[in-house]
Short mmCIF file of C-alpha atoms in Angstrom, two decimals:
data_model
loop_
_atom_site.label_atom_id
_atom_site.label_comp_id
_atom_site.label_asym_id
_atom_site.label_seq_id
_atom_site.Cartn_x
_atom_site.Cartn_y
_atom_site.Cartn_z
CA UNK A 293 -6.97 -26.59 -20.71
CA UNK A 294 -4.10 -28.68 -21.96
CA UNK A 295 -0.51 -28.69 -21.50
CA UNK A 296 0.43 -24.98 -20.70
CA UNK A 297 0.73 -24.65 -16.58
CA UNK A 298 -2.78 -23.91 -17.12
CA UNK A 299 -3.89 -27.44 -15.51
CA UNK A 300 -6.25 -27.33 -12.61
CA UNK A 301 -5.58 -29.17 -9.44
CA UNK A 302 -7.16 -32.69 -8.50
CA UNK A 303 -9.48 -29.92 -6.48
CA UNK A 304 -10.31 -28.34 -9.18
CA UNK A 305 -8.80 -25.28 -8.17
CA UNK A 306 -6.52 -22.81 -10.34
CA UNK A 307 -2.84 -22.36 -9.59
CA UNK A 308 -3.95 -18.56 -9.05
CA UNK A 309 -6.59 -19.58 -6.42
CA UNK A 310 -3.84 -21.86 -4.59
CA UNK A 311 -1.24 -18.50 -5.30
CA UNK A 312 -3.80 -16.24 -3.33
CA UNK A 313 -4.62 -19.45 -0.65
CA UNK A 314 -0.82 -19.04 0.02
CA UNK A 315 -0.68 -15.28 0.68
CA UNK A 316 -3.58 -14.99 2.46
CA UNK A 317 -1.95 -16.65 5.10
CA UNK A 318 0.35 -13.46 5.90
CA UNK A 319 -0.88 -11.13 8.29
CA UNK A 320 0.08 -8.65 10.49
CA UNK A 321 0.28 -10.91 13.14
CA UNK A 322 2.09 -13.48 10.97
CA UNK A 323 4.92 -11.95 8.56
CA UNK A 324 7.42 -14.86 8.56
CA UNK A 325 6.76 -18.24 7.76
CA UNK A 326 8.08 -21.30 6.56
CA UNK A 327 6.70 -23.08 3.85
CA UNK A 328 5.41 -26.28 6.32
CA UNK A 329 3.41 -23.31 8.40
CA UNK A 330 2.38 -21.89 5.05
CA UNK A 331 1.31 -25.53 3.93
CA UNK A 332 -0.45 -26.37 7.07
CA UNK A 333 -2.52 -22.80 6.97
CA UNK A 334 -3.65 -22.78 3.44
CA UNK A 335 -4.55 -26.26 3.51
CA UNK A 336 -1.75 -27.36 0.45
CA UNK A 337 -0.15 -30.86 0.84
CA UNK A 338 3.40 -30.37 1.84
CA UNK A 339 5.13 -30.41 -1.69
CA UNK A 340 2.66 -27.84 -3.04
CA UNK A 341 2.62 -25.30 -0.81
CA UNK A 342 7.40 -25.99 -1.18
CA UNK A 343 6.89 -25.83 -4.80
CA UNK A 344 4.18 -22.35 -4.52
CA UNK A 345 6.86 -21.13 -2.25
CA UNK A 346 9.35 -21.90 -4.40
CA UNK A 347 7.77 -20.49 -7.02
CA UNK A 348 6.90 -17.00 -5.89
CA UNK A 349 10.13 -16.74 -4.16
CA UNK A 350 11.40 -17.02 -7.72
CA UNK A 351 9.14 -13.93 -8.93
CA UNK A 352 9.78 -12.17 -5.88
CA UNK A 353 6.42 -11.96 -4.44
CA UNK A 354 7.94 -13.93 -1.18
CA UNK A 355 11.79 -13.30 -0.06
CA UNK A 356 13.50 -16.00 1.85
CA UNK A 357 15.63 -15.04 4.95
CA UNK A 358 18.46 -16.68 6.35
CA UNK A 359 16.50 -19.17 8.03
CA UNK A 360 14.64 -20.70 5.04
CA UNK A 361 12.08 -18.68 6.00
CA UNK A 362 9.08 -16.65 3.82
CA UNK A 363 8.07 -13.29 3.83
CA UNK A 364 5.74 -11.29 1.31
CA UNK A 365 8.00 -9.24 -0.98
CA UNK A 366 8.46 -5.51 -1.94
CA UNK A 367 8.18 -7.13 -5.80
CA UNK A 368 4.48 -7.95 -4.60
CA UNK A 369 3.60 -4.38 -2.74
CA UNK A 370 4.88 -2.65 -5.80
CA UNK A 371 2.83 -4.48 -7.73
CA UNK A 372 -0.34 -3.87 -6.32
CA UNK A 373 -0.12 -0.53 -5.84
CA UNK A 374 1.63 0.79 -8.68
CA UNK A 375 -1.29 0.95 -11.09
CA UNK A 376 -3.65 0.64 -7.70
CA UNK A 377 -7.02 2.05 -8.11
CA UNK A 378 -6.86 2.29 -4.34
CA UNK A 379 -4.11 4.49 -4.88
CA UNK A 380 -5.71 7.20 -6.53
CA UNK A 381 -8.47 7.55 -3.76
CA UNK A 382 -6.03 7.70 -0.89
CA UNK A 383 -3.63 10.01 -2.35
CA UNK A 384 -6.38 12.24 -2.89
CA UNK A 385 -7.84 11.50 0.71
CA UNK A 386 -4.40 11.61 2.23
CA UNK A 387 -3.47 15.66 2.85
CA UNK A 388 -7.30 15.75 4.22
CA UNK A 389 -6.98 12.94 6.07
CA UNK A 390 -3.90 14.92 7.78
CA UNK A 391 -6.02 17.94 8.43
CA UNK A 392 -8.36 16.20 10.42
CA UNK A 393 -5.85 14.43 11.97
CA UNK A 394 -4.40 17.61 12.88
CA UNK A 395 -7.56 18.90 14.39
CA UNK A 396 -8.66 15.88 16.33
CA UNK A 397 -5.61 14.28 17.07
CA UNK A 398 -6.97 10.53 17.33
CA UNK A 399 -7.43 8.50 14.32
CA UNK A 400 -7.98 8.81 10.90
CA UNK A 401 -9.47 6.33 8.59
CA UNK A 402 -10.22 6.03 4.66
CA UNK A 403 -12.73 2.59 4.22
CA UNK A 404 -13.71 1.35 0.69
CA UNK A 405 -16.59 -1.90 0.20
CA UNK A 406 -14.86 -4.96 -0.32
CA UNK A 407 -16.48 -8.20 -0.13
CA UNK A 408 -19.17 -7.18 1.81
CA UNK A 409 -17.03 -6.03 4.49
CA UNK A 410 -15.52 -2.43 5.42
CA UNK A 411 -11.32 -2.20 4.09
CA UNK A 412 -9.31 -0.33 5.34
CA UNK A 413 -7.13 1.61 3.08
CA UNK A 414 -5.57 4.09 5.05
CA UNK A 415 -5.45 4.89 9.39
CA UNK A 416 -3.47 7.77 10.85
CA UNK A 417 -3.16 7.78 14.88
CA UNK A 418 -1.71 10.37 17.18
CA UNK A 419 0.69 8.63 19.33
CA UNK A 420 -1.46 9.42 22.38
CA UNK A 421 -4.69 8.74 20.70
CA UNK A 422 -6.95 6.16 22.72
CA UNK A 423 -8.06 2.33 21.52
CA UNK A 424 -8.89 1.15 17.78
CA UNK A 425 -8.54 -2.01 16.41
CA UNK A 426 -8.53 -1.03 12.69
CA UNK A 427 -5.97 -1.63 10.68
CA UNK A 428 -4.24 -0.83 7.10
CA UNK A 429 -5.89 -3.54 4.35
CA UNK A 430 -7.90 -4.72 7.85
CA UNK A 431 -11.42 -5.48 7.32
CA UNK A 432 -14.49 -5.09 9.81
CA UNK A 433 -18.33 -5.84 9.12
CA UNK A 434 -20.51 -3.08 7.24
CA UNK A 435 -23.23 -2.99 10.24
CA UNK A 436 -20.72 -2.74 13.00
CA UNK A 437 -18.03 -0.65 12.35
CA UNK A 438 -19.28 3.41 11.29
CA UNK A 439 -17.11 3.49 8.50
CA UNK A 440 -19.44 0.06 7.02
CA UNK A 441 -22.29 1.70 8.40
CA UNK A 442 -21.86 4.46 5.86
CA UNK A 443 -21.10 2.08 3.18
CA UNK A 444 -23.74 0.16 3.74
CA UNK A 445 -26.05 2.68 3.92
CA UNK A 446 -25.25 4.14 0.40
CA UNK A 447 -24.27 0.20 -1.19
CA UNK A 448 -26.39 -1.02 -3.81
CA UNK A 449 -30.21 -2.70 -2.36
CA UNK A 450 -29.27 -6.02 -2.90
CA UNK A 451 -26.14 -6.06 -1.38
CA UNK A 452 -27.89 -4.13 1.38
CA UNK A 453 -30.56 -6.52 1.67
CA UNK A 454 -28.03 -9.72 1.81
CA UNK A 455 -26.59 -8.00 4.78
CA UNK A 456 -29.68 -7.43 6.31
CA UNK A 457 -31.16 -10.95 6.16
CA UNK A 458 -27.98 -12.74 6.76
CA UNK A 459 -27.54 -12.96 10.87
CA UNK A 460 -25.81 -9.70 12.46
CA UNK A 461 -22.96 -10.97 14.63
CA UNK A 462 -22.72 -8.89 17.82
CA UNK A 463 -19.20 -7.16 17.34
CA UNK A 464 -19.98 -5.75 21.16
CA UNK A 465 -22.80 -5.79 23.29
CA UNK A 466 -23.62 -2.30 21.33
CA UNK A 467 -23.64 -3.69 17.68
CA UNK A 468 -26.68 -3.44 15.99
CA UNK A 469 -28.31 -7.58 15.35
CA UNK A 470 -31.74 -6.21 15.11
CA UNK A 471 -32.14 -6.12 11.05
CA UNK A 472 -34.91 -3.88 11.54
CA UNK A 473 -33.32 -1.23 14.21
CA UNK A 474 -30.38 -0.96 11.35
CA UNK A 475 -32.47 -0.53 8.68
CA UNK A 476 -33.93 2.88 10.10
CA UNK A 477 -30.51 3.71 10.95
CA UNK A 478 -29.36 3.27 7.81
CA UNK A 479 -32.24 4.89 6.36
CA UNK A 480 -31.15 7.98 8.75
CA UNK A 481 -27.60 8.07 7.58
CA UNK A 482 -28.31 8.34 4.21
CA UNK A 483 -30.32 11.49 5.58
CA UNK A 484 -28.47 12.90 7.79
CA UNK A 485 -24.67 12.40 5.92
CA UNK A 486 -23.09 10.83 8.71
CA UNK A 487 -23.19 8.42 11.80
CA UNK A 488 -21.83 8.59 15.17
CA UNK A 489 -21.41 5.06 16.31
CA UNK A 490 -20.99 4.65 19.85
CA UNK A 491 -19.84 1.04 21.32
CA UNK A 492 -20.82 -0.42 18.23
CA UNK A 493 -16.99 -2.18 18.14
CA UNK A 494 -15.09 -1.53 21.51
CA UNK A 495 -17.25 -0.39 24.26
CA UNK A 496 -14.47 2.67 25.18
CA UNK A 497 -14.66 3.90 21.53
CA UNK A 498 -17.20 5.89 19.35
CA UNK A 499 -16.76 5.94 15.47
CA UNK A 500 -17.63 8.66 13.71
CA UNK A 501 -18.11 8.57 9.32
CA UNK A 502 -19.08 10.52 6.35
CA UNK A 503 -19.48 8.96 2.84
CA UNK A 504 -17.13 10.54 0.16
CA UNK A 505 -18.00 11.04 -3.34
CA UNK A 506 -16.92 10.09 -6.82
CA UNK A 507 -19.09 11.07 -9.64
CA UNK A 508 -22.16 10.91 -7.31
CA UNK A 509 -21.15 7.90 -6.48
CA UNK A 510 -20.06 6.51 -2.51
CA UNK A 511 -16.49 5.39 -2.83
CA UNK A 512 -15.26 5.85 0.71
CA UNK A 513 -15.71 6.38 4.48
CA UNK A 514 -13.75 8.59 5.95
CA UNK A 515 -14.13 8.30 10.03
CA UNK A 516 -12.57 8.85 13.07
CA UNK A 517 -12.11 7.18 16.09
CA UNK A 518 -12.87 8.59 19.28
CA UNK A 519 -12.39 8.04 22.77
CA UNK A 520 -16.15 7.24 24.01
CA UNK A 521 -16.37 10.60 26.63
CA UNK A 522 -14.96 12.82 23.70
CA UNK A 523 -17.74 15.13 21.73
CA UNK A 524 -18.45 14.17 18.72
CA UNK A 525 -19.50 17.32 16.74
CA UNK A 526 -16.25 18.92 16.28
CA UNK A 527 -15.26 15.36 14.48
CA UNK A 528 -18.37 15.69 12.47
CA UNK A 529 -17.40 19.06 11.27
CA UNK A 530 -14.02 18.22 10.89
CA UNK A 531 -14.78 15.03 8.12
CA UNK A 532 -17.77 16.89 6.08
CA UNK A 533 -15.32 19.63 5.33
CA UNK A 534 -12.85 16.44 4.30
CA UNK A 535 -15.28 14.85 2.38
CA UNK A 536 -15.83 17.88 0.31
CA UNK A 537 -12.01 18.46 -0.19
CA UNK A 538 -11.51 15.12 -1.41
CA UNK A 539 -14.48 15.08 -3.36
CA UNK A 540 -13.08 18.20 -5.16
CA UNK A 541 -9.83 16.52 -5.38
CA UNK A 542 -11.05 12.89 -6.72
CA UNK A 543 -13.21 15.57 -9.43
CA UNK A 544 -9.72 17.27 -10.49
CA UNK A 545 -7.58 14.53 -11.28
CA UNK A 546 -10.48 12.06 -13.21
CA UNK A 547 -8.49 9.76 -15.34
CA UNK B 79 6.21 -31.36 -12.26
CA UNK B 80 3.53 -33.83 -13.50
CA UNK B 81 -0.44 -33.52 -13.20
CA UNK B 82 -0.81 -30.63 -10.97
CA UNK B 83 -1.46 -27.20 -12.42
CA UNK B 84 2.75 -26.56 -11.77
CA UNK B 85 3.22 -27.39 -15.13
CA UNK B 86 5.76 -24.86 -17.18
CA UNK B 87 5.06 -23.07 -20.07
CA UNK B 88 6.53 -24.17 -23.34
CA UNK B 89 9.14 -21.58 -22.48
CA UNK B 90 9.92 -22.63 -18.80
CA UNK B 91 8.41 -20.23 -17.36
CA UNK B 92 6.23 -20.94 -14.38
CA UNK B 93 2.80 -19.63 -13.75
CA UNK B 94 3.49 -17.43 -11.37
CA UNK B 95 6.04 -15.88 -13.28
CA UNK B 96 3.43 -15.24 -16.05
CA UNK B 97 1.54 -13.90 -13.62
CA UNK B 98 3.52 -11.46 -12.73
CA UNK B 99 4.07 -10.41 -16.40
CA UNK B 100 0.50 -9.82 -16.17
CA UNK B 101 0.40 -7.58 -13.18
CA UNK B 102 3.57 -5.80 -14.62
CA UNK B 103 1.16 -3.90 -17.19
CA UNK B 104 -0.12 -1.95 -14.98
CA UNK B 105 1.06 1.25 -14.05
CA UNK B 106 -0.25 4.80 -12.41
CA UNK B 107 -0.71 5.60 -16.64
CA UNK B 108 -2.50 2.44 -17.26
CA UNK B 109 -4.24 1.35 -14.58
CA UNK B 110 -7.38 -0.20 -16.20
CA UNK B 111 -6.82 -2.56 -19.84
CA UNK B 112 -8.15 -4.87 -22.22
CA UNK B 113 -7.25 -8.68 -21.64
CA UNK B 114 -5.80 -8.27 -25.21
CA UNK B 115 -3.77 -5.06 -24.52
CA UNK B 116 -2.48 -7.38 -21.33
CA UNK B 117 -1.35 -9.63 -24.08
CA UNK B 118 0.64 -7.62 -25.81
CA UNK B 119 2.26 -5.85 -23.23
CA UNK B 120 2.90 -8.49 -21.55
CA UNK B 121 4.46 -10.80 -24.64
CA UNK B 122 2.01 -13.47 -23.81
CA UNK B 123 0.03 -15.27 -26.21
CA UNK B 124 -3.70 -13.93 -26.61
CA UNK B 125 -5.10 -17.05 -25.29
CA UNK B 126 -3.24 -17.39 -22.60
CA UNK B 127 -3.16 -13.70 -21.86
CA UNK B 128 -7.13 -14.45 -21.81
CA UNK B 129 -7.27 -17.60 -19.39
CA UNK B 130 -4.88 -15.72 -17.03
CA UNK B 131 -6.93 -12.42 -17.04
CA UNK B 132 -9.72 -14.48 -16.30
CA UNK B 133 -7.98 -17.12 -13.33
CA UNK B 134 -6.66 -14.00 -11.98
CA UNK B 135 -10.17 -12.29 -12.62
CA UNK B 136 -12.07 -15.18 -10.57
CA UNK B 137 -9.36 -14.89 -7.48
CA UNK B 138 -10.43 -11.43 -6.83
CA UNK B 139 -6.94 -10.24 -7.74
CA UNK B 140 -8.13 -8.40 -10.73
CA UNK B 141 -11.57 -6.30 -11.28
CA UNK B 142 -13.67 -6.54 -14.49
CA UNK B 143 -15.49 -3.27 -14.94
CA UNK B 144 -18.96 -3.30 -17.16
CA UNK B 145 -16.41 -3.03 -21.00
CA UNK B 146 -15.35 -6.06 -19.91
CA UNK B 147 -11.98 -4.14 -18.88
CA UNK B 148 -9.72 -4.95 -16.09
CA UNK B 149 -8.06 -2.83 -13.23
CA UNK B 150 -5.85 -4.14 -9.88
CA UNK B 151 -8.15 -5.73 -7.59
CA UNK B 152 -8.60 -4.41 -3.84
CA UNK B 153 -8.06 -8.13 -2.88
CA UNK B 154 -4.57 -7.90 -4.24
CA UNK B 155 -4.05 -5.07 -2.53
CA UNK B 156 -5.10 -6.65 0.62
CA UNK B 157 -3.06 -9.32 0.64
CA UNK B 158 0.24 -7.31 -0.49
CA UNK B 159 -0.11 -5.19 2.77
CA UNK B 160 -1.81 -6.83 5.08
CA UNK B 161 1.18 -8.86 6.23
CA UNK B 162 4.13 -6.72 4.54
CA UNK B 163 6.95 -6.10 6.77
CA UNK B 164 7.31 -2.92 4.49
CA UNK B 165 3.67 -1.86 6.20
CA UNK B 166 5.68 -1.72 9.42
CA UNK B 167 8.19 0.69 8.04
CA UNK B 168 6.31 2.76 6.68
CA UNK B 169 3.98 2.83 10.07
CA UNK B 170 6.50 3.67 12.06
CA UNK B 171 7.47 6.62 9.60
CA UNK B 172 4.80 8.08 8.96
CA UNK B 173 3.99 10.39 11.67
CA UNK B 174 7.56 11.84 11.92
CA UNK B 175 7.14 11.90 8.00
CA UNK B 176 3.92 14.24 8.97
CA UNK B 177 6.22 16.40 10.92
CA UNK B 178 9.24 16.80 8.56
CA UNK B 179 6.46 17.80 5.82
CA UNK B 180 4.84 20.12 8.11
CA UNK B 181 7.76 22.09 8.72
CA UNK B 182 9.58 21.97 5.26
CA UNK B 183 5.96 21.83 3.18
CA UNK B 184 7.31 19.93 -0.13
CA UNK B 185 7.38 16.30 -0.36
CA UNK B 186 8.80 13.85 2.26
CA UNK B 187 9.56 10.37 0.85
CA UNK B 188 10.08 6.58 1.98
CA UNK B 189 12.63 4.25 0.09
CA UNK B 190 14.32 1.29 0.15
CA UNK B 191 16.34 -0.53 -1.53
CA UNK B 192 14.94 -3.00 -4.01
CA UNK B 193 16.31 -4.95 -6.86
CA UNK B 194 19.33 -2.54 -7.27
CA UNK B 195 16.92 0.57 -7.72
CA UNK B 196 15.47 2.72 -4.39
CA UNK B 197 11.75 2.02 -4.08
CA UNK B 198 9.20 4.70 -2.74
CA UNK B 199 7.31 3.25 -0.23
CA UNK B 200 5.67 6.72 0.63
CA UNK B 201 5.19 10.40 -0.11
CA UNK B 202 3.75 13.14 0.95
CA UNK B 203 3.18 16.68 -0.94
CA UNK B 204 2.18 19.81 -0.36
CA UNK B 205 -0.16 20.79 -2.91
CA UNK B 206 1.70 23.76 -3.56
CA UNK B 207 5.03 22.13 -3.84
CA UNK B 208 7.29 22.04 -6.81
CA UNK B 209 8.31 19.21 -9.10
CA UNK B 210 8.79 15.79 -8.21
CA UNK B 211 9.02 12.81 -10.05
CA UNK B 212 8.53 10.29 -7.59
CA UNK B 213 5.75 8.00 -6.86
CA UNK B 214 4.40 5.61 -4.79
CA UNK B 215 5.53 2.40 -5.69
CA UNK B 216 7.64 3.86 -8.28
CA UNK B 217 11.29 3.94 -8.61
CA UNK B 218 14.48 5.53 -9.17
CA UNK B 219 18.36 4.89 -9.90
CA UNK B 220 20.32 4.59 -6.92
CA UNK B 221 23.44 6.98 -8.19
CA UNK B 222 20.70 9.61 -9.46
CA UNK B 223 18.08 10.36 -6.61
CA UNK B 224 19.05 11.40 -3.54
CA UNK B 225 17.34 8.27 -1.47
CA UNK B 226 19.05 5.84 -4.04
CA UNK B 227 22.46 7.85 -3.07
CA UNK B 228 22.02 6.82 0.89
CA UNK B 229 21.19 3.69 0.31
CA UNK B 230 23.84 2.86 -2.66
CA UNK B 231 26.51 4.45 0.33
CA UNK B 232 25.31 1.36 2.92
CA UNK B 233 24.28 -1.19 0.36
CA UNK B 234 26.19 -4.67 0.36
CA UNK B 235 30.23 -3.99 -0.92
CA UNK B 236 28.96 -6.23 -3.64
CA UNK B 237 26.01 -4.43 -4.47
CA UNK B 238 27.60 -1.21 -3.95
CA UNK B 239 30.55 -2.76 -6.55
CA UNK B 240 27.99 -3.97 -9.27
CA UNK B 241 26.55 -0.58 -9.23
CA UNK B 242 29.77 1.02 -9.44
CA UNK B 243 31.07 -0.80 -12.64
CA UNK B 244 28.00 -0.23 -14.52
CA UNK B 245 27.15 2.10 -16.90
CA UNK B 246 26.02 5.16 -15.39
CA UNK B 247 22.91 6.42 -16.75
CA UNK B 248 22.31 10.24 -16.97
CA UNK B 249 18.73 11.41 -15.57
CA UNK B 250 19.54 15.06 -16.35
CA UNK B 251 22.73 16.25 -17.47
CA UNK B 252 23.72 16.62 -13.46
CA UNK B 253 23.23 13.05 -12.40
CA UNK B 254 27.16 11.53 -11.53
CA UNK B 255 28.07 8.94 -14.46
CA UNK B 256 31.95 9.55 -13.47
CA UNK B 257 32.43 5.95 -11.57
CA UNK B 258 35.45 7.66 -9.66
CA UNK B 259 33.15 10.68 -8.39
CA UNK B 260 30.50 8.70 -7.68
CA UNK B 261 32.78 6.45 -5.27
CA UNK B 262 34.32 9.71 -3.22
CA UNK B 263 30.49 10.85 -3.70
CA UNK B 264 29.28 7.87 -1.16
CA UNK B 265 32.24 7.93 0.96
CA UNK B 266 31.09 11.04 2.12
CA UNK B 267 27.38 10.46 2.46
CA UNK B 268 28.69 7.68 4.60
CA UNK B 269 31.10 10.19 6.88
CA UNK B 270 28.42 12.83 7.01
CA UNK B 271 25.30 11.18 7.57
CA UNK B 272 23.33 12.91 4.87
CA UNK B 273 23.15 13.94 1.05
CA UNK B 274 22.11 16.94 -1.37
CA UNK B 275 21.74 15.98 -4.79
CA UNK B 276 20.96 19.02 -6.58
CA UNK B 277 19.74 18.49 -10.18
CA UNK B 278 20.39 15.14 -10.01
CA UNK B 279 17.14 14.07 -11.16
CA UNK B 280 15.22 17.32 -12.60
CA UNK B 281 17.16 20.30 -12.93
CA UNK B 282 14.56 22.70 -11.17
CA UNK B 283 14.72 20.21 -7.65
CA UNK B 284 17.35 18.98 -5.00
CA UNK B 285 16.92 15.72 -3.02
CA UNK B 286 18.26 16.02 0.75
CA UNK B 287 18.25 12.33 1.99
CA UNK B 288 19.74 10.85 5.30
CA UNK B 289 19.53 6.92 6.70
CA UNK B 290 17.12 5.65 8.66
CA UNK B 291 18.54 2.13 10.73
CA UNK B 292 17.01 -0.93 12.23
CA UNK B 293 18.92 -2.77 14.39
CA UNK B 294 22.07 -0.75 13.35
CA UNK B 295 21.58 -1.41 9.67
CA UNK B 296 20.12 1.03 7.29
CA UNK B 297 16.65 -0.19 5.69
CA UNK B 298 15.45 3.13 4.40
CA UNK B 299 16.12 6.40 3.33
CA UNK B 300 14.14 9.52 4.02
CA UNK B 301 14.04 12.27 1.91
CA UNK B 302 13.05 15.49 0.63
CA UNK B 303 12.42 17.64 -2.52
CA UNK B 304 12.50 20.89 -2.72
CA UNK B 305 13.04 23.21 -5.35
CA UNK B 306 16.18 23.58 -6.77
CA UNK B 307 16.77 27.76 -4.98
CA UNK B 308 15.10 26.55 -1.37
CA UNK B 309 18.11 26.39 1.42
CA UNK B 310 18.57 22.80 2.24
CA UNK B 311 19.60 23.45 6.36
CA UNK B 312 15.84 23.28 7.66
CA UNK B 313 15.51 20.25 5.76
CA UNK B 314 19.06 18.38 6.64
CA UNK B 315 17.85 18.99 10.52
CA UNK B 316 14.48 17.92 10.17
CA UNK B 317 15.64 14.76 8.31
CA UNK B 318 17.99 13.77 10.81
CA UNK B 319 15.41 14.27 13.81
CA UNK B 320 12.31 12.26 11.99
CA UNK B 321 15.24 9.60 11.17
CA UNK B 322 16.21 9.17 14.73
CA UNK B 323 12.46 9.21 15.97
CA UNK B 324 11.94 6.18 13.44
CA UNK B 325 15.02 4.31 14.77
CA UNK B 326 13.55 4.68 17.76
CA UNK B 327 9.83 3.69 16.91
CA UNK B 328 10.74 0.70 15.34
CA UNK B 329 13.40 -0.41 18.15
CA UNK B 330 10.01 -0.24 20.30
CA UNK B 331 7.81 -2.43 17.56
CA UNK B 332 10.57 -5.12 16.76
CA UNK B 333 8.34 -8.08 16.68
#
């Protein structure tokens, strides 16, 4: 490796893994932190995580405030999403997303694989709409949420497989931990072209999702959330017709 | 600096300043490259253009695809939004966004101000609307587009000054390069509350942007485009009403 910044920590780890240690402490929970909170989160000895700050304060992926202290900066969000694959999909998902959201007046949700989890990449809520605990670039587990249900259910075997052998952490007292009582209804999604979800995450909600398409390929859930009592088939309706918008959209403007 | 993978470059520069560079390649025209085309673009040597690629590569921040190409990873993504303070802007905006762009059916836009240029944080178009420049995560000149126009009138004096003494680049042969005009130009965005910039930035649009405020300053300008013949009074009014619904969104979400 050399001279060149290039050097590896005593850990062995890259000065890009300890870069993405340092973000990942930001959440939506936690935008503003000092560089000790940063240091004690991502597990960095005191004078690394100052000097990281320092650092990407410099580049302008953190901005300082008055208070000395940290915040991830516009520099960084521009980056990401400027030449964003991500991008592409939800712009094309986004005036469909609205019509649903115009229909059924809850919430509206665009989920891609990542990880082995579902990500969020887009939510829309109606002010009045009732509880959901997803959130933009939030994550929740393929066999709980409907939106990873879908996923799953159209990701490649062996990813599918790892899921299914690895333990199935109860999300609620309605998530599927019985590997073989999600296999069939994973198996039934892929037949059917959706899944209702009831209770699966909150016990007052039902998720609803449809796969979306690009070059035959699953890309996307799109789902809504629904108050448990609320039917269900006008939400079905509502994201098929989506689906094959967006599909038609994600066709028309291949790179 | 010493042992510890914060080494500098030969040319001072720090890593995370190279990787920036890196990330800077990409764009909504180029949004999947070559390590070596990275390289280049990026004035880095090949080598190192290579050992970044692949640091960055292993941290989840960029994707390889089967050429052995590389787009922006979702995990960058993720950690750019998941605790941006930007996120919460552009939350609390978007469903008034929804309703300006229902009722004036063009584009409705998000910026702010960022590194002496406005930066769209959103945007929404009709599918039948006319031209429009902008995109997400792109940016404009603050003395050309209409959002860069409300936000140049309540920058920093010093900003505002640095701007002012500048040369004045022309966008289209409408866009104000007259330092003197320009001035009287913001005084009176300031006293009325709003701006049209007609031709400004394309010749066939105008912009109609007013302020949006947090805690009494301004933080983000909403806008329209519409083309250049459409009366601007629908839009003025239902820029002024989704502005004051924001204020008051975010007053209830301070953190």
């Amino acid at each position: 490796m050399g001279c060149c910044g290039m050097a590896n920590s005593p850990t062995g780890e890259s000065m890009t893994e300890r870069i993405v240690r340092v973000l990942d402490t930001f959440s939506s929970d936690r935008t503003v932190q000092t560089a000790a909170q940063i240091g004690r989160r991502a597990g960095l000895p005191s004078s690394t995580a100052h000097r990281i700050v320092d650092d990407l304060v410099e580049a302008g992926l953190l901005e300082r405030d008055d208070e000395h202290r940290v915040r991830l900066g516009l520099r960084l969000w521009e980056l990401a999403l400027r030449g964003s694959t991500a991008l592409r999909l939800r712009q094309a998902a986004l005036p469909h997303m609205e019509r649903v959201q115009a229909r059924i007046r809850e919430h509206t949700q665009l989920a891609v694989l990542e990880q082995d989890e579902a990500l969020f990449l887009e939510r829309l809520s109606h002010p009045d709409a009732g509880a959901n605990i997803t959130r933009i670039a939030g994550r929740l587990p393929l066999h709980a949420s409907s939106s990873g249900l879908v996923l799953l259910a159209h990701a490649p075997a062996d990813l599918r497989e790892r899921v299914l052998t690895a333990p199935l952490r109860a999300v609620s007292p309605e998530t599927m931990t019985d590997a073989a009582v999600l296999r069939r209804a994973l198996a039934e999604i892929r037949a059917r072209g959706f899944v209702v979800a009831a209770g699966s995450i909150e016990s007052v909600s039902t998720g609803v999702a449809v796969p979306v398409r690009d070059g035959g390929e699953v890309v996307a859930a799109l789902s809504v959330v629904l108050p448990r009592e609320t039917p269900t088939g006008p939400a079905v309706e509502a994201l098929l017709d989506a689906a094959r918008r967006i599909e038609a959209s994600l066709r028309s403007s291949r790179p």
